[in-house]
């Protein structure tokens, strides 16, 4: 059984929670299209919502760049730096928990950054939705797209890299 851990910002831990519900066979997700690929094949070690730079650095034992934007208490980066930070968050949680697959997400201004790390490969990508945390533009739409796209990529990885079928 594959182990997964997430360190999420703009997706608020919802990716890890969704994977956990499917992996655990919750009734509310038994009709999810990815149920056959996740249930019985993965377990979630941790699903973390980490909006603060300080918290990410302390919990994940990483050093993040200085945020590109000032925003209340959360870290806010440009899309270019979101891609870097999502990788650092995924790497941090993978290194600490020694899981098979880790996921890191963060989004400030732009399409955000998402990283999935396996024992063999690194997958770094953005959502399909431009959002702006500073002005509150499209942040919910970006979050929903980020969750869906991450699950899509994860299942593709499970099929292609781990030969999981149903």
XYZ file of C-alpha atoms in Angstrom:
166
model
C 0.000 0.000 0.000
C 1.353 3.401 -1.006
C 1.699 6.131 1.603
C 0.748 9.745 0.807
C 1.245 12.985 2.739
C 0.222 16.519 1.837
C 1.432 19.978 2.840
C -1.198 22.328 1.438
C -1.840 26.040 1.467
C -4.446 27.275 -1.026
C -6.184 23.895 -1.136
C -6.661 23.999 2.669
C -5.834 20.324 3.231
C -8.771 19.289 1.040
C -6.637 17.157 -1.285
C -5.351 15.022 1.580
C -8.790 14.870 3.171
C -10.403 13.755 -0.093
C -7.764 11.080 -0.659
C -8.210 9.900 2.942
C -11.985 9.656 2.620
C -11.654 7.632 -0.591
C -8.867 5.441 0.811
C -10.940 4.779 3.925
C -14.100 3.946 1.977
C -16.364 6.692 3.339
C -19.898 6.286 1.984
C -19.991 9.888 0.753
C -17.219 9.214 -1.787
C -17.954 5.671 -2.953
C -19.229 7.041 -6.270
C -16.124 9.208 -6.812
C -14.621 8.371 -10.232
C -11.212 7.777 -8.636
C -12.470 5.463 -5.895
C -11.214 2.269 -7.617
C -7.709 3.700 -8.047
C -7.300 5.061 -4.525
C -9.320 2.773 -2.254
C -7.260 -0.236 -1.256
C -4.106 1.164 -2.840
C -3.093 4.180 -0.743
C -3.140 5.445 2.824
C -2.766 9.042 3.992
C -0.041 9.605 6.574
C -0.757 13.319 7.020
C -2.805 16.084 5.448
C -1.662 19.518 6.549
C -3.025 23.015 5.902
C -0.040 25.353 6.276
C -0.711 28.998 5.297
C 2.189 30.573 7.200
C 5.778 30.773 5.971
C 7.016 30.376 9.550
C 4.887 27.257 10.113
C 5.916 25.668 6.809
C 9.583 26.208 7.609
C 9.304 24.830 11.157
C 7.012 21.879 10.448
C 8.670 20.815 7.202
C 12.279 21.734 8.040
C 12.640 23.858 4.892
C 13.718 27.396 4.016
C 11.280 29.341 1.842
C 11.971 32.471 -0.187
C 10.787 35.824 1.086
C 7.139 36.265 0.003
C 6.624 38.447 -3.080
C 3.572 40.161 -1.581
C 2.472 41.313 1.835
C -0.825 39.702 2.724
C -2.194 39.653 6.237
C -0.516 36.698 7.916
C -0.219 34.179 5.057
C 2.621 33.755 2.595
C 1.908 35.153 -0.875
C 4.122 34.482 -3.865
C 4.133 35.091 -7.592
C 3.289 32.087 -9.762
C 6.988 31.493 -10.482
C 7.785 31.296 -6.779
C 4.616 29.303 -6.037
C 6.034 26.550 -8.255
C 9.275 26.583 -6.250
C 7.499 26.704 -2.894
C 5.099 23.867 -3.749
C 8.145 21.710 -4.528
C 9.859 22.678 -1.254
C 6.701 21.872 0.710
C 6.276 18.502 -1.006
C 9.959 17.685 -0.497
C 9.833 18.727 3.153
C 6.894 16.488 4.033
C 8.321 13.617 1.964
C 11.704 13.855 3.684
C 10.202 13.995 7.178
C 7.633 11.204 6.772
C 9.469 9.087 4.192
C 6.190 8.562 2.339
C 5.910 7.148 -1.172
C 4.088 10.193 -2.580
C 3.938 13.748 -1.295
C 1.921 16.727 -2.452
C 2.647 20.410 -1.881
C 0.387 23.317 -2.868
C 0.567 27.086 -2.576
C -0.957 30.037 -4.432
C -0.636 33.797 -4.144
C -0.947 35.743 -7.370
C -1.252 33.661 -10.545
C -2.311 30.088 -11.158
C -0.513 28.776 -8.075
C 1.916 25.925 -7.728
C 1.319 22.230 -7.181
C 3.988 19.565 -6.797
C 3.618 15.809 -6.544
C 6.783 13.892 -5.642
C 7.095 10.142 -5.984
C 10.107 7.976 -5.260
C 11.012 8.276 -8.954
C 9.655 11.555 -10.329
C 8.763 15.177 -9.703
C 5.569 16.623 -11.200
C 5.221 20.408 -10.930
C 2.253 22.209 -12.452
C -0.277 25.016 -11.989
C -4.039 25.215 -11.875
C -5.951 26.366 -14.943
C -7.385 29.387 -13.085
C -5.660 32.720 -12.517
C -6.313 33.985 -9.019
C -5.162 36.849 -6.835
C -5.032 36.255 -3.092
C -4.300 39.933 -2.434
C -7.498 41.138 -4.111
C -9.561 38.000 -3.477
C -10.035 37.377 -7.208
C -10.949 33.823 -8.290
C -9.459 32.203 -5.190
C -12.313 29.725 -4.658
C -12.402 28.809 -8.357
C -8.615 28.359 -8.337
C -8.827 26.200 -5.215
C -11.499 23.909 -6.705
C -9.529 23.592 -9.944
C -6.331 22.881 -7.999
C -7.959 20.085 -6.016
C -9.472 18.489 -9.125
C -6.321 18.839 -11.228
C -4.133 17.398 -8.449
C -6.397 14.370 -8.097
C -6.376 13.948 -11.889
C -2.570 13.997 -11.983
C -2.285 11.749 -8.929
C -4.499 9.068 -10.484
C -2.544 9.299 -13.742
C 0.622 8.705 -11.689
C -0.999 5.767 -9.870
C -1.909 4.215 -13.222
C 1.333 4.881 -15.088
C 4.017 4.784 -12.410
C 2.484 2.247 -10.027
C 0.390 0.202 -12.505
C -2.789 0.534 -10.453
C -5.835 -0.530 -12.413
C -9.308 -1.734 -11.631
